CSV table of N, CA and C in Angstrom, one decimal:
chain,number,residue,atom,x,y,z
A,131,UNK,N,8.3,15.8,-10.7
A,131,UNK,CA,7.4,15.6,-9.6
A,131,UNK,C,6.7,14.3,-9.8
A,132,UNK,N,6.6,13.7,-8.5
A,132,UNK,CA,5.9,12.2,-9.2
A,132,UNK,C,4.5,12.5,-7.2
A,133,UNK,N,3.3,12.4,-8.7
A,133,UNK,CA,2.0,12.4,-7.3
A,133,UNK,C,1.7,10.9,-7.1
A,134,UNK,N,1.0,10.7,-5.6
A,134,UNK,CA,0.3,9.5,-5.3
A,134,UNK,C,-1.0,9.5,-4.8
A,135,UNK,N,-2.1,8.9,-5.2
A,135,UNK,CA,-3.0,9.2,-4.7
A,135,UNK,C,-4.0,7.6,-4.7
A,136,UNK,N,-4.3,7.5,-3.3
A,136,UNK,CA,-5.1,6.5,-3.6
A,136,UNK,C,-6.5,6.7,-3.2
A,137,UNK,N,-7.4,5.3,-3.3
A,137,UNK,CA,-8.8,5.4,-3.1
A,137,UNK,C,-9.1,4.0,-2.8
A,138,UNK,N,-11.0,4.0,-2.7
A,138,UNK,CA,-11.4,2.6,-2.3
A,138,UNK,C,-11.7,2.7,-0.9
A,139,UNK,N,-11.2,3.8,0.4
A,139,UNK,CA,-11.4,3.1,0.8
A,139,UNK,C,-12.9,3.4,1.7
A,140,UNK,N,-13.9,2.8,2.7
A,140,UNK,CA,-14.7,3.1,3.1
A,140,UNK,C,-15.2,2.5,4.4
A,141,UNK,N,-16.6,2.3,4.5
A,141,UNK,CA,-16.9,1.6,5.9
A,141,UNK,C,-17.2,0.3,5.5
A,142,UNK,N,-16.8,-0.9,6.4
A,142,UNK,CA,-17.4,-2.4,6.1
A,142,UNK,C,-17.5,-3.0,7.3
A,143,UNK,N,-18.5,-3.7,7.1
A,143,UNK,CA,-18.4,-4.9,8.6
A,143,UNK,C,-17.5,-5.9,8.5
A,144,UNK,N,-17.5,-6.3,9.8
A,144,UNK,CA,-16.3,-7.3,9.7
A,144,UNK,C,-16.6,-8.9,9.2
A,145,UNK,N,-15.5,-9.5,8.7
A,145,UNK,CA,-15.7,-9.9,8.1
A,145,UNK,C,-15.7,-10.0,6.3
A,146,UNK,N,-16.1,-9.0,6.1
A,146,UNK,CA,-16.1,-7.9,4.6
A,146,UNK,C,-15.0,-7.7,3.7
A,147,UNK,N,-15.0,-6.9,2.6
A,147,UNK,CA,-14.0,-7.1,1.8
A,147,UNK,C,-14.0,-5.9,1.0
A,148,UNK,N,-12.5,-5.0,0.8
A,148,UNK,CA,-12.1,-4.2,0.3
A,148,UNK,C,-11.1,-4.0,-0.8
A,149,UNK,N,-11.3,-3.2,-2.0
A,149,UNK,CA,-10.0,-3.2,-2.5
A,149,UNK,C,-9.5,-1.6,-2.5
A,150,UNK,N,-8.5,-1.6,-2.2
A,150,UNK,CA,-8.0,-0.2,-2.0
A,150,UNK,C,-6.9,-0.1,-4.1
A,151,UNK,N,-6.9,1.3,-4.0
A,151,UNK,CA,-6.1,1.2,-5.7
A,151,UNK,C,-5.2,2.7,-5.1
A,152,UNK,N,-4.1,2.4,-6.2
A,152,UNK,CA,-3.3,3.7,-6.2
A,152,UNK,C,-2.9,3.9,-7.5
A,153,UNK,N,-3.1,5.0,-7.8
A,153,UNK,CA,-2.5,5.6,-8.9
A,153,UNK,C,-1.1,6.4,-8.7
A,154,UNK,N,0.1,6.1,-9.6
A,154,UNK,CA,1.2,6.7,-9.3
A,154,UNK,C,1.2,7.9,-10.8
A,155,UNK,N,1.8,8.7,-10.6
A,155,UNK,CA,2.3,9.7,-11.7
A,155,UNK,C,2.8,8.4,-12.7
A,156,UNK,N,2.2,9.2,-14.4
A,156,UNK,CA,3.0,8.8,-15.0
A,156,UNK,C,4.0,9.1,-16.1
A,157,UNK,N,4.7,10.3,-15.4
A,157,UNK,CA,5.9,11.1,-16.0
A,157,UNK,C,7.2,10.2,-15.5
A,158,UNK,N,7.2,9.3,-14.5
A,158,UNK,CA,8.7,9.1,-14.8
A,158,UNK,C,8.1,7.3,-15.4
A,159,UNK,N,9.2,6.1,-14.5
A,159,UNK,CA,9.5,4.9,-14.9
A,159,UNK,C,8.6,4.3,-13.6
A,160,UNK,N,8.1,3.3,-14.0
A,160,UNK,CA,7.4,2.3,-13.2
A,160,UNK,C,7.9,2.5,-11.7
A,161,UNK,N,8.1,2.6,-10.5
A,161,UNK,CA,8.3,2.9,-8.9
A,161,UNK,C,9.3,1.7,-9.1
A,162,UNK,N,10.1,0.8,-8.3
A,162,UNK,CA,11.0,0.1,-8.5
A,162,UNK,C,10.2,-1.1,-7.0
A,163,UNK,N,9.4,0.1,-6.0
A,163,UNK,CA,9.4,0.3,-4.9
A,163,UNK,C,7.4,0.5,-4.9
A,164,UNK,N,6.6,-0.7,-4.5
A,164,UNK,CA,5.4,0.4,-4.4
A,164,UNK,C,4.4,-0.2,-2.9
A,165,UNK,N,3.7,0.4,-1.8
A,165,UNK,CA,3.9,-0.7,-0.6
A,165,UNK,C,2.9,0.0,-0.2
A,166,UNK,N,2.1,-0.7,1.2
A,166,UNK,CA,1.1,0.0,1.7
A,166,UNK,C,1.3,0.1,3.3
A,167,UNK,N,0.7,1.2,3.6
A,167,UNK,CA,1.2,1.3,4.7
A,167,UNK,C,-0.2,1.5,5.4
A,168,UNK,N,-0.5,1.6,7.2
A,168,UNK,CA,-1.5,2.2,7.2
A,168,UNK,C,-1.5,2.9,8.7
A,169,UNK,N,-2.3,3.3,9.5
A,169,UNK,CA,-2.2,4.0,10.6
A,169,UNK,C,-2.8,4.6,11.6
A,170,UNK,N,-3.3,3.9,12.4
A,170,UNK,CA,-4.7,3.9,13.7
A,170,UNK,C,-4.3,5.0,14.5
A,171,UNK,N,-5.4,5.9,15.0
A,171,UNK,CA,-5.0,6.8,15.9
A,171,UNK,C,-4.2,6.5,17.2
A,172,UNK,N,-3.1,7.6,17.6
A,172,UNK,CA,-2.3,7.0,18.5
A,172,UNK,C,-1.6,5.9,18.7
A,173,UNK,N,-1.1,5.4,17.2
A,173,UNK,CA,-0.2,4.1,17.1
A,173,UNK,C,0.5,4.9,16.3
A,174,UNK,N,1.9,4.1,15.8
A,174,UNK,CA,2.9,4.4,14.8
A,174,UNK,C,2.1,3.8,13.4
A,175,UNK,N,3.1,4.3,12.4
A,175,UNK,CA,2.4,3.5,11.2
A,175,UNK,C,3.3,2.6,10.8
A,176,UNK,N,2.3,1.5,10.3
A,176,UNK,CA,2.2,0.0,10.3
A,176,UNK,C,2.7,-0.5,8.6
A,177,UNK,N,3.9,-0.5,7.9
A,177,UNK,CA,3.9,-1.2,6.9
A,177,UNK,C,3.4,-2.3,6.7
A,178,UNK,N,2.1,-2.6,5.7
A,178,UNK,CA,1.7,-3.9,5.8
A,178,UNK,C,1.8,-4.7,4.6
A,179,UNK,N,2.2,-4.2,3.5
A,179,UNK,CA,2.7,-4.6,2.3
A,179,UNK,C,3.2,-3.8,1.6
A,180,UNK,N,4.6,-4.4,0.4
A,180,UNK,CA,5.0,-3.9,-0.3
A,180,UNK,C,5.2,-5.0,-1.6
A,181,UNK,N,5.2,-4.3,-2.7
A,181,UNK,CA,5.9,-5.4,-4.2
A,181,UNK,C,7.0,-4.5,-4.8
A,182,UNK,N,7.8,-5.4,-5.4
A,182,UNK,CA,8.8,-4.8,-5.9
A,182,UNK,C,8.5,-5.1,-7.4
A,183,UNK,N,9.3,-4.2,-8.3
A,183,UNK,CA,9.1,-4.2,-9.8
A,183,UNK,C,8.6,-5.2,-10.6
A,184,UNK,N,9.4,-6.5,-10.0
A,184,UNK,CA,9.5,-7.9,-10.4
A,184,UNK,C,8.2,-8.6,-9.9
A,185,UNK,N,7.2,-7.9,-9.3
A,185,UNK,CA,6.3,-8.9,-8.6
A,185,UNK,C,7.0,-9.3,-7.5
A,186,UNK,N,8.5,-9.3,-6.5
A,186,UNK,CA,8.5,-10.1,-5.4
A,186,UNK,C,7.8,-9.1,-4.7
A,187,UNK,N,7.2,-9.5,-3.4
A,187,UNK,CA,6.1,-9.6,-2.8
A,187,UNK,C,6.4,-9.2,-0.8
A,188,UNK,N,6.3,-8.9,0.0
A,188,UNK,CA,6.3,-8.8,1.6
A,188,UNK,C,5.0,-8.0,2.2
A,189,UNK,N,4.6,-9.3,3.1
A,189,UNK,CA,3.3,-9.4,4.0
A,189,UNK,C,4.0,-9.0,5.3
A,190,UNK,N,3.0,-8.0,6.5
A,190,UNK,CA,3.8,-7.9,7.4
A,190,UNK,C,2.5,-9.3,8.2
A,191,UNK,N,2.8,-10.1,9.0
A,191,UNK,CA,2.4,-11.1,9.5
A,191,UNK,C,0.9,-10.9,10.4
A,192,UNK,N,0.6,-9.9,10.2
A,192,UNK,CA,-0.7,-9.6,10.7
A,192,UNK,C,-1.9,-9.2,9.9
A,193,UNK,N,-1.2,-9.7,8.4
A,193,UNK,CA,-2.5,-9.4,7.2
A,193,UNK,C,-2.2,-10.7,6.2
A,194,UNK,N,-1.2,-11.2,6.7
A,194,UNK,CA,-0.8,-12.5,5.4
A,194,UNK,C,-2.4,-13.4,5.3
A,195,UNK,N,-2.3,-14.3,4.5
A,195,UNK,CA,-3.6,-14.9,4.4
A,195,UNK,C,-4.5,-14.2,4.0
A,196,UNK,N,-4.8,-13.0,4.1
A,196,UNK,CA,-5.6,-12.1,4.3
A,196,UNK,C,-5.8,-10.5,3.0
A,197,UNK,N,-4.7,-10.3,3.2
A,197,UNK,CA,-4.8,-9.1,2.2
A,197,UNK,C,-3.4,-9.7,1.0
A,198,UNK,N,-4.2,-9.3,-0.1
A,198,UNK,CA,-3.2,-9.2,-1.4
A,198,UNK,C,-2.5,-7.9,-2.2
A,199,UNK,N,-1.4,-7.9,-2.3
A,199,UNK,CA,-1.0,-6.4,-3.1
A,199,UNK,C,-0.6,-7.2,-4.4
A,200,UNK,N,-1.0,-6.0,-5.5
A,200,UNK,CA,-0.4,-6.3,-6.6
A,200,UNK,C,-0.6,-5.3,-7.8
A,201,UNK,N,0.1,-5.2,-8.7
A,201,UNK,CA,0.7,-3.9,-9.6
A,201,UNK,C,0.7,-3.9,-10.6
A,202,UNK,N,0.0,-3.0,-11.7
A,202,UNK,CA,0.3,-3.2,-12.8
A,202,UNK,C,1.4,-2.1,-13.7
A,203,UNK,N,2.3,-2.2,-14.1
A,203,UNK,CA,3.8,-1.4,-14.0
A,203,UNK,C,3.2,-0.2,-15.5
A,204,UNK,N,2.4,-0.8,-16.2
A,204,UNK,CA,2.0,-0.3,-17.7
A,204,UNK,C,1.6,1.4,-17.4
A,205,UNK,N,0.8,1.1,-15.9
A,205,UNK,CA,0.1,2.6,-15.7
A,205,UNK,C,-0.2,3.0,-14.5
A,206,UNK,N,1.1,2.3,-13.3
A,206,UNK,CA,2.0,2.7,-12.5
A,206,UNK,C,0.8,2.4,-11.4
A,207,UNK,N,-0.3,1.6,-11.4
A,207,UNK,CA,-1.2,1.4,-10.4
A,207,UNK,C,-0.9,0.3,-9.7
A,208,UNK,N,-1.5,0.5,-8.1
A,208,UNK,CA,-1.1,-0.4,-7.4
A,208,UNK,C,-2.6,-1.0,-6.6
A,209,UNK,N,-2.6,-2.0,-5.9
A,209,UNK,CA,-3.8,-2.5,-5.5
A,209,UNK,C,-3.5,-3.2,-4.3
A,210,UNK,N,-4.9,-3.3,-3.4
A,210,UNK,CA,-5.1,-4.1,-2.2
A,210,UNK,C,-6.0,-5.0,-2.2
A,211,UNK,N,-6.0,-5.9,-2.1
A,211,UNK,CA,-7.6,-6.6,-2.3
A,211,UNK,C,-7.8,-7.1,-0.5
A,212,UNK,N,-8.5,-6.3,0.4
A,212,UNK,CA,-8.4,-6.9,1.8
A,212,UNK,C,-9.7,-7.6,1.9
A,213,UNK,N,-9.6,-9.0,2.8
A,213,UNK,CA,-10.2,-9.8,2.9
A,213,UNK,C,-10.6,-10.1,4.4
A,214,UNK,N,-11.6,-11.0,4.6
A,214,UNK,CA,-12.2,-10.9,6.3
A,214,UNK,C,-11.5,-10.1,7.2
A,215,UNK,N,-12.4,-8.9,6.7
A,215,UNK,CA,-11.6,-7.6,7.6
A,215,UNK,C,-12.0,-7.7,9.0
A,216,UNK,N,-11.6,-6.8,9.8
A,216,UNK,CA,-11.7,-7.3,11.5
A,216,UNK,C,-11.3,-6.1,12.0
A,217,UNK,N,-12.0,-5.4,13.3
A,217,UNK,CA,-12.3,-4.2,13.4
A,217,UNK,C,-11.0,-3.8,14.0
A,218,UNK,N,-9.9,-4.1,14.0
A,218,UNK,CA,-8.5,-3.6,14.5
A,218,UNK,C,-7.8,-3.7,12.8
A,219,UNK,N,-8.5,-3.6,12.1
A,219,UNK,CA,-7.8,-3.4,10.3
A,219,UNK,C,-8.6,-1.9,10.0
A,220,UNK,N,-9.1,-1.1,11.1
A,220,UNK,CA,-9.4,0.4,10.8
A,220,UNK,C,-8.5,1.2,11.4
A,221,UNK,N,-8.3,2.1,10.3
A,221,UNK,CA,-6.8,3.2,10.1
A,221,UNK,C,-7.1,3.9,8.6
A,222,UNK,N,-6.4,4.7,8.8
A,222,UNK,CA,-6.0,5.2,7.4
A,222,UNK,C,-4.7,4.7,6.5
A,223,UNK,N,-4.7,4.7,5.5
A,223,UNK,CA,-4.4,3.6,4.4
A,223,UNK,C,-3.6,4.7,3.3
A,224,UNK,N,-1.9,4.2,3.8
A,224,UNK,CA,-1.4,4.9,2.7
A,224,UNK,C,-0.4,4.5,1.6
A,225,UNK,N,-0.6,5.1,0.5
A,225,UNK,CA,0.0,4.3,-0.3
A,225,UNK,C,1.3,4.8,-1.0
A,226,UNK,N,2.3,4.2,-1.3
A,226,UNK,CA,3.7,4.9,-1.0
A,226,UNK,C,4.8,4.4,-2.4
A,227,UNK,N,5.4,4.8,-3.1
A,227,UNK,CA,6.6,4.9,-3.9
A,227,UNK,C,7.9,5.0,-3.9
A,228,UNK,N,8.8,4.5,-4.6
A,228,UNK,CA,9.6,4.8,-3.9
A,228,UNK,C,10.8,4.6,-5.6
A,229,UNK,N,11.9,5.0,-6.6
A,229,UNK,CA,12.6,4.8,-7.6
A,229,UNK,C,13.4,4.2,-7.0
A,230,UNK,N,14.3,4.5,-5.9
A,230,UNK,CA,15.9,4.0,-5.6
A,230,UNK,C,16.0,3.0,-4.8
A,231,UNK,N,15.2,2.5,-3.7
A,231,UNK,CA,15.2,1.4,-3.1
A,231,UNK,C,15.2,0.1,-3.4
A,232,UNK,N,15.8,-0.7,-3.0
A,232,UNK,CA,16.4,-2.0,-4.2
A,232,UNK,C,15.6,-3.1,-2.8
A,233,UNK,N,15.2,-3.1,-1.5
A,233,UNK,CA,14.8,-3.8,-0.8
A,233,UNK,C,13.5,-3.9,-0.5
A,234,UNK,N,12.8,-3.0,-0.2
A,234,UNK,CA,11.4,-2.7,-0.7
A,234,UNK,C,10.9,-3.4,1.0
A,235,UNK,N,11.4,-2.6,1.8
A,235,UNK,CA,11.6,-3.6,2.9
A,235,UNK,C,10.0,-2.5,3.4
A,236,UNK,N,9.1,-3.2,4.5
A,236,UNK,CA,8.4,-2.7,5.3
A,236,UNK,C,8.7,-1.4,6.5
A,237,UNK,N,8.9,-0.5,5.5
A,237,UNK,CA,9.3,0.5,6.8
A,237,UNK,C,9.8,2.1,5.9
A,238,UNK,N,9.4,3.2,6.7
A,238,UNK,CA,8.9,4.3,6.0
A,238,UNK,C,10.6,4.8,5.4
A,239,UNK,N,11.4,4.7,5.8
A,239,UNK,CA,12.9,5.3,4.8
A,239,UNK,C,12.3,4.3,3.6
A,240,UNK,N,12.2,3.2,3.7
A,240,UNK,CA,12.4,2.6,1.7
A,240,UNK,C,11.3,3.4,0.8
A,241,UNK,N,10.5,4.1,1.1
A,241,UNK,CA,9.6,5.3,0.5
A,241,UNK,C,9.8,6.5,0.4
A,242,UNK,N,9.9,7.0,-0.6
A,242,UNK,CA,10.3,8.8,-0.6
A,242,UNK,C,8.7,9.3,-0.9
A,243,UNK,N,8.1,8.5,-1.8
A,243,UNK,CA,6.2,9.6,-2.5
A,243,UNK,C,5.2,8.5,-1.5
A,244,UNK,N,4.3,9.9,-1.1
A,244,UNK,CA,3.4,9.2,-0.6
A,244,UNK,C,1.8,10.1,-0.8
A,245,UNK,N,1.2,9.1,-1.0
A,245,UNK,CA,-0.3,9.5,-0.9
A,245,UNK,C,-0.8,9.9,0.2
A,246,UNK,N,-2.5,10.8,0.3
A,246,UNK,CA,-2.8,11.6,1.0
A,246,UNK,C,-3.8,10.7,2.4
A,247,UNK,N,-3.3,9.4,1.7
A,247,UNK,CA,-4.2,8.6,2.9
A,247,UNK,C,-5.9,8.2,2.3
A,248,UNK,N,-6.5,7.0,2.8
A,248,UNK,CA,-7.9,6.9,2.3
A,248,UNK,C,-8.1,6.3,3.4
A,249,UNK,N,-9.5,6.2,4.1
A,249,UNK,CA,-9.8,5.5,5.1
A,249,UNK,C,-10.4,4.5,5.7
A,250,UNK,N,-10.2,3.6,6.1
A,250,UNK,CA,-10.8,2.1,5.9
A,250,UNK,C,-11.6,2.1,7.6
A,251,UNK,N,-12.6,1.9,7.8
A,251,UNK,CA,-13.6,1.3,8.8
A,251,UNK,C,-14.1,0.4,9.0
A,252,UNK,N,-13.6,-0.7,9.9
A,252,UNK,CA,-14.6,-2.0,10.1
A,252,UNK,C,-15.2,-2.1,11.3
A,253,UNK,N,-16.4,-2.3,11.1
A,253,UNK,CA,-17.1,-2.6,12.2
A,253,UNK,C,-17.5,-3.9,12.8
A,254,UNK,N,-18.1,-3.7,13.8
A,254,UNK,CA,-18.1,-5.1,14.6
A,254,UNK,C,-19.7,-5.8,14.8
């Protein structure tokens, strides 16, 4: 069984700055695969980053500049650092795993584990 669970997240004005964190189980091997995803009411959900084992890295083009992901493999945690947030970056915020996926591409098949969602608010 491998659990995901993240946190971090809360209410901020815009402009403002968040770091979202995940914790992955750590019974198996470092995720190969670890990415963020997120998701506004009445929209689809939005892959907005992922990193692969190696540190390579994918921004989806509407957070680049802006938000950083990055991992530390020792104790399977993962991180957001979001930056001049802006009130269409409120959604719920989920954080996803994945062992077998070798592309780590933005989009919900390259994830099999996922967390229970945390919620991010910016205001205006």
């Amino acid at each position: 069984q491998v659990q995901v669970e993240e946190s971090g997240g809360g209410s901020v004005q815009a402009g403002g700055s968040l770091r979202l964190s995940c914790a992955a189980s750590r019974d198996r091997a470092s995720p190969y695969c670890m990415g963020w995803f997120r998701q506004a009411p009445g929209d689809q959900r939005e892959g907005i980053a992922s990193i692969r084992v190696d540190n390579e890295v994918i921004y989806a083009e509407s957070v680049k500049g802006r938000f950083t992901i990055s991992r530390v493999n020792r104790n399977n945690t993962l991180y957001l650092v979001m930056n001049d947030l802006k009130p269409e970056d409120t959604a719920m915020y989920y954080c996803a795993a994945d062992y077998w996926s070798r592309t780590c591409f933005l989009q919900e098949s390259a994830f099999k584990y996922w967390g229970q969602g945390t919620q991010v608010t910016v205001s205006s």
